[in-house]
């Protein structure tokens, strides 16, 4: 078992030079493969995230509102787990993405 960045870089080069349909087909294959590998871990992580937020959620939102004097824009926020993004936020939206 090893980590080989060069294999990933070669894949990127292959996608870049391929025809659009072929590139999309290859990306779909990669994405589906990665989800098959990581889905059990993502499901477990999602459960643990939810449990930890359930413990502090109400207090967190109340204290944050009190400290900042700003109301929360949305009543519900979503954490979307992804094997591709280490962390992004939809500024102005109610979603964040974590890996």
Coordinates of C-alpha atoms in Angstrom, one line a residue, residues 52-65:
X52 CA -21.8 15.9 18.6
X53 CA -23.8 18.8 17.2
X54 CA -27.0 17.6 18.9
X55 CA -25.2 18.0 22.2
X56 CA -24.3 21.7 21.7
X57 CA -26.5 22.9 18.8
X58 CA -29.1 24.9 20.7
X59 CA -26.5 26.5 23.1
X60 CA -24.1 27.2 20.3
X61 CA -26.6 29.1 18.2
X62 CA -27.9 31.1 21.2
X63 CA -24.5 32.0 22.5
X64 CA -23.3 33.0 19.1
X65 CA -26.3 35.2 18.6

